[in-house]
């Protein structure tokens, strides 16, 4: 098998080999090539120690951040390449990190510590594909399978349980039976995984193309990392949740909002619980705010006639997210035709585009009068803001034109 690697990767491999060190592209990039996808980055493994690698690439730009883990990042023609020494992991006593790592001279040993067969392939133009665990076959058949005994591998590092789910969701590959069994058996060990790592893997899972199928097959794993979801997972709203997740675009905010929209009692309760869950996962303020607002707004009835008022209330970004979320919520309720929902959604999207393109008035700043005008009419203190708000509301409802004279008149009478 011949893979066409980018120039800088080929150059790095040949420079290491010329210096006497075996070197391969490895892991995700080889998997992606075998599957016919374009890798988003390239990792290299080599018999060279970090010091050897620094010598081979002396004069090139080096990023030293990973040095203490045995990783040297070299920039070749602007492409960052992570070069890691072949290694095997020692015992794992904390269920997450090896107690020690040892360098090894054989690429096969390095591949044996990797998580799944599809991730345990190496490639070099000189040796071709190195695939001791049947990764190519599993790529072809489309399965996620542990390298070695699944229970032992998950016992070493419980993060692999979530990685199995994430890769299954992203690639649309089912998890092979023995590996799936060990996922279910091993879930209690997820307590060793940091909340930040759990957040990354869950987000990846939710954004994958087969998220719904993975969530449906492994609710116990979801419950182990998010015990707050116990009532949802054991009740009738779980199916509705999955239908919603399936129907929103694979965007981080929309997928999380769809996933958590029914996690608590009523929309307001779910919004609060969603915020708490995302906070416990140490996610960013932007994710917490956006998702909990979307959950709060999930039942808002959107109509073209009142869209400008909604735009005033929630702003353009949120409204742009709310339209596809509302579409998914309606799909999940299964009491309207898909055609009807699609038509309504299309009309809302068009209306929003028009409102934004025409830069219609939806903020106080866009109103044709301001606080000074109100003061000139004799208004004082809080009456100024209140009057401006009322004028804005009448403008967005189409009851007043956004024209200075008309607004001043209305203010005088009001
Ligand atoms: P992605 O496209 O998501 O980056 P990837 O396969 O490159 O996929 P990384 O997390 O970047 O995934 O890891 C690179 C490689 O390191 C994997 O392909 C796998 O061989 C190995 N690996 C990563 N994490 C683990 C782990 N927890 N246990 C065993 N091997 C791992
Ligand atoms: Mg990677």
Short mmCIF file of C-alpha atoms and ligand atoms in Angstrom, two decimals:
data_model
loop_
_atom_site.label_atom_id
_atom_site.label_comp_id
_atom_site.label_asym_id
_atom_site.label_seq_id
_atom_site.Cartn_x
_atom_site.Cartn_y
_atom_site.Cartn_z
CA UNK A 1 0.00 0.00 0.00
CA UNK A 2 1.33 3.44 -0.96
CA UNK A 3 0.05 6.54 0.81
CA UNK A 4 0.80 9.99 -0.52
CA UNK A 5 2.17 11.89 2.44
CA UNK A 6 2.68 15.66 2.38
CA UNK A 7 6.19 16.80 1.39
CA UNK A 8 7.28 17.93 4.86
CA UNK A 9 6.24 14.56 6.38
CA UNK A 10 8.24 12.64 3.76
CA UNK A 11 11.18 14.95 4.37
CA UNK A 12 11.08 14.43 8.14
CA UNK A 13 10.93 10.63 7.74
CA UNK A 14 13.81 10.54 5.29
CA UNK A 15 16.00 12.82 7.40
CA UNK A 16 15.46 10.62 10.46
CA UNK A 17 16.15 7.48 8.43
CA UNK A 18 19.27 9.00 6.88
CA UNK A 19 20.55 9.58 10.42
CA UNK A 20 19.96 5.90 11.19
CA UNK A 21 16.61 6.07 13.02
CA UNK A 22 13.52 4.17 11.92
CA UNK A 23 10.63 6.64 11.52
CA UNK A 24 6.95 6.40 10.59
CA UNK A 25 3.80 8.45 10.24
CA UNK A 26 1.52 6.99 12.91
CA UNK A 27 -1.93 6.96 14.50
CA UNK A 28 -4.77 9.18 13.34
CA UNK A 29 -3.11 10.35 10.13
CA UNK A 30 -2.51 6.80 8.89
CA UNK A 31 -6.08 5.81 9.82
CA UNK A 32 -7.45 8.82 7.93
CA UNK A 33 -5.36 8.01 4.84
CA UNK A 34 -6.48 4.39 4.87
CA UNK A 35 -10.10 5.58 5.16
CA UNK A 36 -9.63 8.08 2.34
CA UNK A 37 -9.97 11.20 4.52
CA UNK A 38 -7.57 14.12 4.67
CA UNK A 39 -5.73 14.07 8.02
CA UNK A 40 -5.89 17.30 10.02
CA UNK A 41 -2.38 16.75 11.35
CA UNK A 42 0.52 14.32 11.19
CA UNK A 43 2.22 12.53 14.07
CA UNK A 44 5.55 10.81 13.58
CA UNK A 45 7.07 8.11 15.76
CA UNK A 46 10.73 7.23 15.61
CA UNK A 47 13.51 5.25 17.22
CA UNK A 48 15.27 8.62 17.69
CA UNK A 49 15.26 9.89 21.27
CA UNK A 50 14.23 13.52 21.77
CA UNK A 51 17.91 14.51 21.87
CA UNK A 52 18.57 12.64 18.62
CA UNK A 53 15.58 14.36 17.03
CA UNK A 54 16.79 17.78 18.14
CA UNK A 55 20.15 17.01 16.51
CA UNK A 56 18.61 15.75 13.26
CA UNK A 57 16.52 18.91 12.96
CA UNK A 58 19.08 21.38 14.27
CA UNK A 59 18.53 24.68 12.48
CA UNK A 60 14.78 24.09 11.99
CA UNK A 61 12.16 25.76 14.13
CA UNK A 62 11.43 23.59 17.14
CA UNK A 63 8.51 23.91 19.56
CA UNK A 64 9.63 22.45 22.88
CA UNK A 65 6.27 22.23 24.68
CA UNK A 66 6.05 18.42 24.66
CA UNK A 67 9.69 17.74 25.42
CA UNK A 68 9.18 16.27 28.87
CA UNK A 69 6.79 13.69 27.38
CA UNK A 70 9.36 12.71 24.78
CA UNK A 71 7.73 14.73 22.01
CA UNK A 72 9.54 17.23 19.82
CA UNK A 73 7.50 19.41 17.49
CA UNK A 74 9.39 20.46 14.36
CA UNK A 75 8.12 23.05 11.89
CA UNK A 76 9.02 22.03 8.34
CA UNK A 77 7.84 24.38 5.57
CA UNK A 78 5.34 25.74 8.07
CA UNK A 79 3.88 22.32 8.92
CA UNK A 80 4.11 21.35 12.60
CA UNK A 81 5.14 17.72 13.02
CA UNK A 82 5.02 15.99 16.40
CA UNK A 83 7.89 13.53 16.59
CA UNK A 84 7.65 11.06 19.49
CA UNK A 85 10.12 8.38 20.46
CA UNK A 86 8.86 4.76 20.21
CA UNK A 87 7.76 3.91 23.71
CA UNK A 88 5.91 1.39 25.80
CA UNK A 89 3.97 2.27 28.90
CA UNK A 90 4.76 0.83 32.32
CA UNK A 91 2.10 -0.14 34.86
CA UNK A 92 -0.95 2.08 35.33
CA UNK A 93 -1.88 2.48 38.96
CA UNK A 94 -4.23 5.47 38.74
CA UNK A 95 -6.47 4.19 35.94
CA UNK A 96 -5.40 7.01 33.68
CA UNK A 97 -1.63 7.60 33.39
CA UNK A 98 1.26 5.15 33.08
CA UNK A 99 3.59 5.20 36.09
CA UNK A 100 6.56 5.27 33.73
CA UNK A 101 7.25 5.14 30.01
CA UNK A 102 10.20 3.35 28.47
CA UNK A 103 11.74 3.96 25.08
CA UNK A 104 11.87 0.97 22.75
CA UNK A 105 13.56 0.29 19.42
CA UNK A 106 10.64 -1.47 17.71
CA UNK A 107 7.69 0.25 16.10
CA UNK A 108 5.49 -2.78 16.81
CA UNK A 109 5.98 -2.26 20.55
CA UNK A 110 4.94 1.36 20.21
CA UNK A 111 1.85 0.34 18.25
CA UNK A 112 0.87 -2.20 20.92
CA UNK A 113 0.28 0.53 23.54
CA UNK A 114 -2.19 2.37 21.30
CA UNK A 115 -5.92 2.22 21.93
CA UNK A 116 -7.74 0.83 18.89
CA UNK A 117 -6.62 -1.25 15.93
CA UNK A 118 -7.53 1.52 13.49
CA UNK A 119 -5.27 3.89 15.47
CA UNK A 120 -2.41 1.39 15.74
CA UNK A 121 -0.95 1.54 12.24
CA UNK A 122 2.29 3.14 11.12
CA UNK A 123 3.48 3.97 7.63
CA UNK A 124 6.71 4.91 5.94
CA UNK A 125 7.54 5.07 2.24
CA UNK A 126 10.39 2.63 2.97
CA UNK A 127 8.45 -0.06 4.87
CA UNK A 128 4.90 0.60 3.70
CA UNK A 129 2.06 -0.04 6.14
CA UNK A 130 2.99 -1.57 9.51
CA UNK A 131 -0.23 -3.07 10.80
CA UNK A 132 0.30 -5.82 13.38
CA UNK A 133 -3.26 -5.71 14.80
CA UNK A 134 -5.42 -5.76 11.68
CA UNK A 135 -6.18 -2.05 11.59
CA UNK A 136 -6.58 -1.96 7.84
CA UNK A 137 -9.07 -4.82 7.92
CA UNK A 138 -11.02 -3.07 10.71
CA UNK A 139 -11.03 0.16 8.69
CA UNK A 140 -12.44 -1.78 5.77
CA UNK A 141 -15.09 -3.53 7.87
CA UNK A 142 -15.72 -0.41 9.90
CA UNK A 143 -15.29 -1.49 13.51
CA UNK A 144 -13.77 -0.03 16.65
CA UNK A 145 -11.76 -2.74 18.38
CA UNK A 146 -9.23 -2.49 21.20
CA UNK A 147 -5.64 -3.50 20.66
CA UNK A 148 -5.28 -6.48 23.01
CA UNK A 149 -7.72 -7.41 25.79
CA UNK A 150 -10.37 -4.67 26.04
CA UNK A 151 -10.99 -4.91 29.79
CA UNK A 152 -7.28 -4.65 30.53
CA UNK A 153 -6.85 -1.71 28.17
CA UNK A 154 -9.75 0.18 29.74
CA UNK A 155 -8.41 -0.69 33.18
CA UNK A 156 -5.10 0.95 32.29
CA UNK A 157 -6.72 4.12 31.00
CA UNK A 158 -10.45 4.66 31.36
CA UNK A 159 -10.38 7.59 28.94
CA UNK A 160 -10.26 4.95 26.20
CA UNK A 161 -13.88 4.06 27.04
CA UNK A 162 -15.00 7.52 25.99
CA UNK A 163 -12.62 7.55 23.04
CA UNK A 164 -14.25 4.35 21.78
CA UNK A 165 -17.65 6.06 21.87
CA UNK A 166 -16.31 9.21 20.23
CA UNK A 167 -14.60 7.35 17.36
CA UNK A 168 -17.69 5.21 16.87
CA UNK A 169 -19.84 8.32 16.60
CA UNK A 170 -17.43 10.23 14.40
CA UNK A 171 -16.65 7.44 11.93
CA UNK A 172 -20.02 5.72 12.08
CA UNK A 173 -18.28 2.44 12.99
CA UNK A 174 -19.96 0.13 15.51
CA UNK A 175 -17.92 -0.94 18.53
CA UNK A 176 -16.94 -4.60 18.21
CA UNK A 177 -18.70 -6.89 20.67
CA UNK A 178 -15.92 -7.72 23.12
CA UNK A 179 -14.84 -4.08 23.19
CA UNK A 180 -18.47 -2.95 23.69
CA UNK A 181 -18.86 -5.42 26.54
CA UNK A 182 -15.76 -4.05 28.22
CA UNK A 183 -17.07 -0.50 27.75
CA UNK A 184 -20.17 -1.42 29.75
CA UNK A 185 -18.28 -3.45 32.36
CA UNK A 186 -15.57 -0.86 32.82
CA UNK A 187 -17.65 2.29 33.07
CA UNK A 188 -17.17 2.73 36.83
CA UNK A 189 -13.49 3.43 36.16
CA UNK A 190 -14.46 6.64 34.42
CA UNK A 191 -14.15 8.27 37.85
CA UNK A 192 -10.39 8.43 37.14
CA UNK A 193 -10.87 10.70 34.14
CA UNK A 194 -10.76 14.47 34.60
CA UNK A 195 -13.93 16.47 33.95
CA UNK A 196 -12.13 18.44 31.23
CA UNK A 197 -11.25 15.28 29.30
CA UNK A 198 -14.80 13.97 29.72
CA UNK A 199 -16.08 17.26 28.31
CA UNK A 200 -13.84 17.01 25.23
CA UNK A 201 -14.84 13.41 24.50
CA UNK A 202 -18.58 13.98 25.08
CA UNK A 203 -18.50 17.01 22.82
CA UNK A 204 -16.78 14.96 20.13
CA UNK A 205 -19.32 12.19 20.59
CA UNK A 206 -22.25 14.62 20.29
CA UNK A 207 -20.80 16.20 17.16
CA UNK A 208 -20.22 12.89 15.39
CA UNK A 209 -22.44 11.65 12.60
CA UNK A 210 -23.59 8.61 14.58
CA UNK A 211 -24.08 10.36 17.93
CA UNK A 212 -27.62 9.12 18.34
CA UNK A 213 -26.82 5.49 17.75
CA UNK A 214 -23.91 5.62 20.23
CA UNK A 215 -25.99 7.39 22.90
CA UNK A 216 -28.78 4.88 22.38
CA UNK A 217 -26.42 1.92 22.82
CA UNK A 218 -24.47 3.24 25.82
CA UNK A 219 -26.78 5.24 28.11
CA UNK A 220 -25.05 3.66 31.15
CA UNK A 221 -21.80 5.32 30.18
CA UNK A 222 -23.52 8.68 29.80
CA UNK A 223 -25.15 8.20 33.19
CA UNK A 224 -21.85 7.32 34.84
CA UNK A 225 -20.23 10.59 33.80
CA UNK A 226 -23.40 12.70 34.12
CA UNK A 227 -25.43 11.19 37.00
CA UNK A 228 -27.71 14.24 36.87
CA UNK A 229 -29.20 12.69 33.74
CA UNK A 230 -30.54 9.60 35.53
CA UNK A 231 -34.21 10.71 35.39
CA UNK A 232 -33.91 11.66 31.72
CA UNK A 233 -32.24 8.39 30.76
CA UNK A 234 -34.84 6.25 32.47
CA UNK A 235 -37.87 8.21 31.29
CA UNK A 236 -39.84 8.79 28.09
CA UNK A 237 -37.98 12.00 27.20
CA UNK A 238 -34.78 10.14 26.30
CA UNK A 239 -36.17 9.13 22.93
CA UNK A 240 -37.33 12.68 22.25
CA UNK A 241 -33.87 13.91 23.21
CA UNK A 242 -32.23 11.58 20.71
CA UNK A 243 -34.64 12.63 17.96
CA UNK A 244 -33.74 16.24 18.69
CA UNK A 245 -30.00 15.58 18.67
CA UNK A 246 -30.40 13.79 15.37
CA UNK A 247 -32.27 16.71 13.84
CA UNK A 248 -29.94 19.60 14.71
CA UNK A 249 -26.80 20.43 12.71
CA UNK A 250 -23.53 19.06 14.12
CA UNK A 251 -22.67 22.31 15.83
CA UNK A 252 -21.32 22.29 19.38
CA UNK A 253 -23.97 24.63 20.84
CA UNK A 254 -26.91 23.06 19.05
CA UNK A 255 -25.88 19.50 19.85
CA UNK A 256 -25.43 20.25 23.55
CA UNK A 257 -28.70 22.21 23.67
CA UNK A 258 -30.56 19.37 21.96
CA UNK A 259 -28.95 16.83 24.29
CA UNK A 260 -29.82 18.72 27.48
CA UNK A 261 -33.12 20.34 26.55
CA UNK A 262 -35.23 17.90 28.55
CA UNK A 263 -32.78 17.19 31.39
CA UNK A 264 -34.84 18.90 34.08
CA UNK A 265 -38.44 19.80 34.92
CA UNK A 266 -39.76 22.23 32.25
CA UNK A 267 -37.62 24.49 30.09
CA UNK A 268 -36.50 26.77 32.93
CA UNK A 269 -35.46 23.84 35.13
CA UNK A 270 -33.64 22.21 32.24
CA UNK A 271 -31.82 25.47 31.47
CA UNK A 272 -30.57 25.67 35.06
CA UNK A 273 -29.57 22.02 35.21
CA UNK A 274 -27.86 22.27 31.81
CA UNK A 275 -25.79 25.17 33.07
CA UNK A 276 -24.83 23.18 36.16
CA UNK A 277 -23.86 20.14 34.10
CA UNK A 278 -21.71 22.18 31.72
CA UNK A 279 -20.14 23.94 34.68
CA UNK A 280 -19.30 20.59 36.28
CA UNK A 281 -17.56 19.71 33.00
CA UNK A 282 -15.59 22.97 33.32
CA UNK A 283 -16.80 24.17 29.96
CA UNK A 284 -16.41 27.77 28.86
CA UNK A 285 -18.74 30.57 29.93
CA UNK A 286 -19.76 30.99 26.31
CA UNK A 287 -20.91 27.38 26.05
CA UNK A 288 -22.74 27.55 29.39
CA UNK A 289 -24.51 30.79 28.50
CA UNK A 290 -25.40 29.84 24.95
CA UNK A 291 -26.64 26.34 25.72
CA UNK A 292 -28.66 27.29 28.77
CA UNK A 293 -30.28 30.20 26.91
CA UNK A 294 -31.17 27.96 24.00
CA UNK A 295 -32.66 25.38 26.36
CA UNK A 296 -34.64 28.15 28.06
CA UNK A 297 -35.95 29.35 24.68
CA UNK A 298 -36.70 25.91 23.22
CA UNK A 299 -40.50 26.37 23.30
CA UNK A 300 -40.51 29.91 21.89
CA UNK A 301 -42.98 30.10 19.05
CA UNK A 302 -41.26 31.66 16.06
CA UNK A 303 -43.29 33.33 13.31
CA UNK A 304 -42.08 35.59 10.50
CA UNK A 305 -44.40 38.39 11.68
CA UNK A 306 -42.90 38.48 15.16
CA UNK A 307 -39.33 37.64 14.26
CA UNK A 308 -38.14 41.23 14.53
CA UNK A 309 -39.34 41.35 18.14
CA UNK A 310 -37.54 38.09 18.84
CA UNK A 311 -34.43 39.54 17.24
CA UNK A 312 -34.69 42.46 19.65
CA UNK A 313 -35.06 40.11 22.63
CA UNK A 314 -32.31 37.55 21.92
CA UNK A 315 -30.02 39.09 19.30
CA UNK A 316 -28.96 37.78 15.88
CA UNK A 317 -26.60 35.02 16.98
CA UNK A 318 -29.05 33.33 19.31
CA UNK A 319 -31.93 33.66 16.89
CA UNK A 320 -29.82 32.07 14.16
CA UNK A 321 -29.32 29.08 16.50
CA UNK A 322 -32.87 29.02 17.79
CA UNK A 323 -34.41 28.55 14.35
CA UNK A 324 -32.74 25.14 13.71
CA UNK A 325 -33.27 24.13 17.36
CA UNK A 326 -36.99 24.87 17.10
CA UNK A 327 -37.10 22.87 13.89
CA UNK A 328 -35.53 19.90 15.65
CA UNK A 329 -37.85 20.21 18.65
CA UNK A 330 -40.87 20.11 16.36
CA UNK A 331 -39.47 17.12 14.48
CA UNK A 332 -38.95 15.32 17.80
CA UNK A 333 -42.57 15.87 18.79
CA UNK A 334 -43.71 13.84 15.79
CA UNK A 335 -47.12 15.48 15.43
CA UNK A 336 -46.57 17.62 12.33
CA UNK A 337 -45.54 16.75 8.81
CA UNK A 338 -41.86 17.08 7.98
CA UNK A 339 -42.84 19.15 4.96
CA UNK A 340 -44.73 21.67 7.05
CA UNK A 341 -41.82 22.01 9.49
CA UNK A 342 -39.31 22.41 6.67
CA UNK A 343 -41.43 25.10 5.01
CA UNK A 344 -41.87 27.06 8.24
CA UNK A 345 -38.17 26.86 8.94
CA UNK A 346 -37.28 28.04 5.47
CA UNK A 347 -39.62 31.03 5.85
CA UNK A 348 -38.02 31.94 9.20
CA UNK A 349 -34.51 31.72 7.80
CA UNK A 350 -35.46 33.92 4.87
CA UNK A 351 -37.11 36.43 7.15
CA UNK A 352 -34.08 36.57 9.44
CA UNK A 353 -31.79 37.08 6.44
CA UNK A 354 -33.96 39.95 5.26
CA UNK A 355 -34.08 41.58 8.68
CA UNK A 356 -30.31 41.41 9.00
CA UNK A 357 -29.65 42.51 5.43
CA UNK A 358 -31.95 45.51 5.79
CA UNK A 359 -30.38 46.28 9.15
CA UNK A 360 -33.84 46.77 10.67
CA UNK A 361 -34.15 48.45 14.01
CA UNK A 362 -33.84 45.99 16.89
CA UNK A 363 -31.68 47.81 19.45
CA UNK A 364 -31.97 51.13 21.30
CA UNK A 365 -28.86 52.29 19.46
CA UNK A 366 -30.70 51.97 16.14
CA UNK A 367 -33.73 53.96 17.32
CA UNK A 368 -34.11 57.35 15.55
CA UNK A 369 -34.37 59.14 18.91
CA UNK A 370 -32.15 58.99 22.01
CA UNK A 371 -32.00 59.95 25.68
CA UNK A 372 -31.20 63.58 24.96
CA UNK A 373 -34.36 63.86 22.88
CA UNK A 374 -36.36 62.46 25.78
CA UNK A 375 -34.73 64.89 28.22
CA UNK A 376 -35.62 67.76 25.84
CA UNK A 377 -39.25 66.64 26.09
CA UNK A 378 -39.00 67.03 29.87
CA UNK A 379 -38.56 63.38 30.84
CA UNK A 380 -36.27 62.65 33.77
CA UNK A 381 -34.47 59.66 35.34
CA UNK A 382 -35.83 56.18 34.75
CA UNK A 383 -38.70 57.53 32.65
CA UNK A 384 -36.22 58.16 29.84
CA UNK A 385 -35.10 54.56 29.51
CA UNK A 386 -38.60 53.25 29.96
CA UNK A 387 -40.00 55.47 27.22
CA UNK A 388 -37.21 54.54 24.81
CA UNK A 389 -37.88 50.83 25.47
CA UNK A 390 -41.58 51.31 24.76
CA UNK A 391 -40.82 53.15 21.54
CA UNK A 392 -38.43 50.40 20.45
CA UNK A 393 -41.05 47.75 21.14
CA UNK A 394 -43.61 49.63 19.04
CA UNK A 395 -41.10 49.99 16.21
CA UNK A 396 -40.17 46.30 16.15
CA UNK A 397 -43.86 45.40 16.24
CA UNK A 398 -44.43 47.62 13.22
CA UNK A 399 -46.77 49.93 15.17
CA UNK A 400 -44.53 52.97 14.65
CA UNK A 401 -42.06 53.86 11.90
CA UNK A 402 -38.46 54.39 13.02
CA UNK A 403 -38.66 58.11 12.23
CA UNK A 404 -37.67 60.93 14.53
CA UNK A 405 -40.86 63.03 14.26
CA UNK A 406 -43.18 60.09 14.65
CA UNK A 407 -41.24 58.85 17.67
CA UNK A 408 -41.08 62.29 19.33
CA UNK A 409 -44.84 62.67 18.84
CA UNK A 410 -45.52 59.29 20.31
CA UNK A 411 -43.25 60.07 23.27
CA UNK A 412 -45.09 63.34 23.95
CA UNK A 413 -48.44 61.62 23.98
CA UNK A 414 -47.25 58.61 25.98
P1 LIG B 1 -7.91 12.83 15.98
O1 LIG B 1 -8.20 12.90 14.52
O2 LIG B 1 -9.13 12.99 16.83
O3 LIG B 1 -6.76 13.69 16.42
P2 LIG B 1 -6.16 10.69 16.65
O4 LIG B 1 -6.23 9.23 16.37
O5 LIG B 1 -5.01 11.44 16.04
O6 LIG B 1 -7.52 11.30 16.21
P3 LIG B 1 -5.18 11.64 19.16
O7 LIG B 1 -5.92 11.86 20.44
O8 LIG B 1 -4.61 12.82 18.46
O9 LIG B 1 -6.18 10.86 18.20
O10 LIG B 1 -4.07 10.57 19.48
C1 LIG B 1 -3.07 10.20 18.53
C2 LIG B 1 -2.80 8.71 18.62
O11 LIG B 1 -2.29 8.38 19.92
C3 LIG B 1 -4.04 7.83 18.45
O12 LIG B 1 -4.29 7.55 17.09
C4 LIG B 1 -3.64 6.59 19.24
O13 LIG B 1 -2.78 5.78 18.48
C5 LIG B 1 -2.84 7.15 20.38
N1 LIG B 1 -3.62 7.45 21.59
C6 LIG B 1 -4.16 8.63 21.94
N2 LIG B 1 -4.76 8.57 23.14
C7 LIG B 1 -4.59 7.30 23.57
C8 LIG B 1 -4.97 6.60 24.76
N3 LIG B 1 -5.68 7.21 25.73
N4 LIG B 1 -4.59 5.31 24.88
C9 LIG B 1 -3.88 4.70 23.89
N5 LIG B 1 -3.50 5.30 22.76
C10 LIG B 1 -3.84 6.58 22.60
MG1 LIG B 2 -4.56 13.56 16.42
#
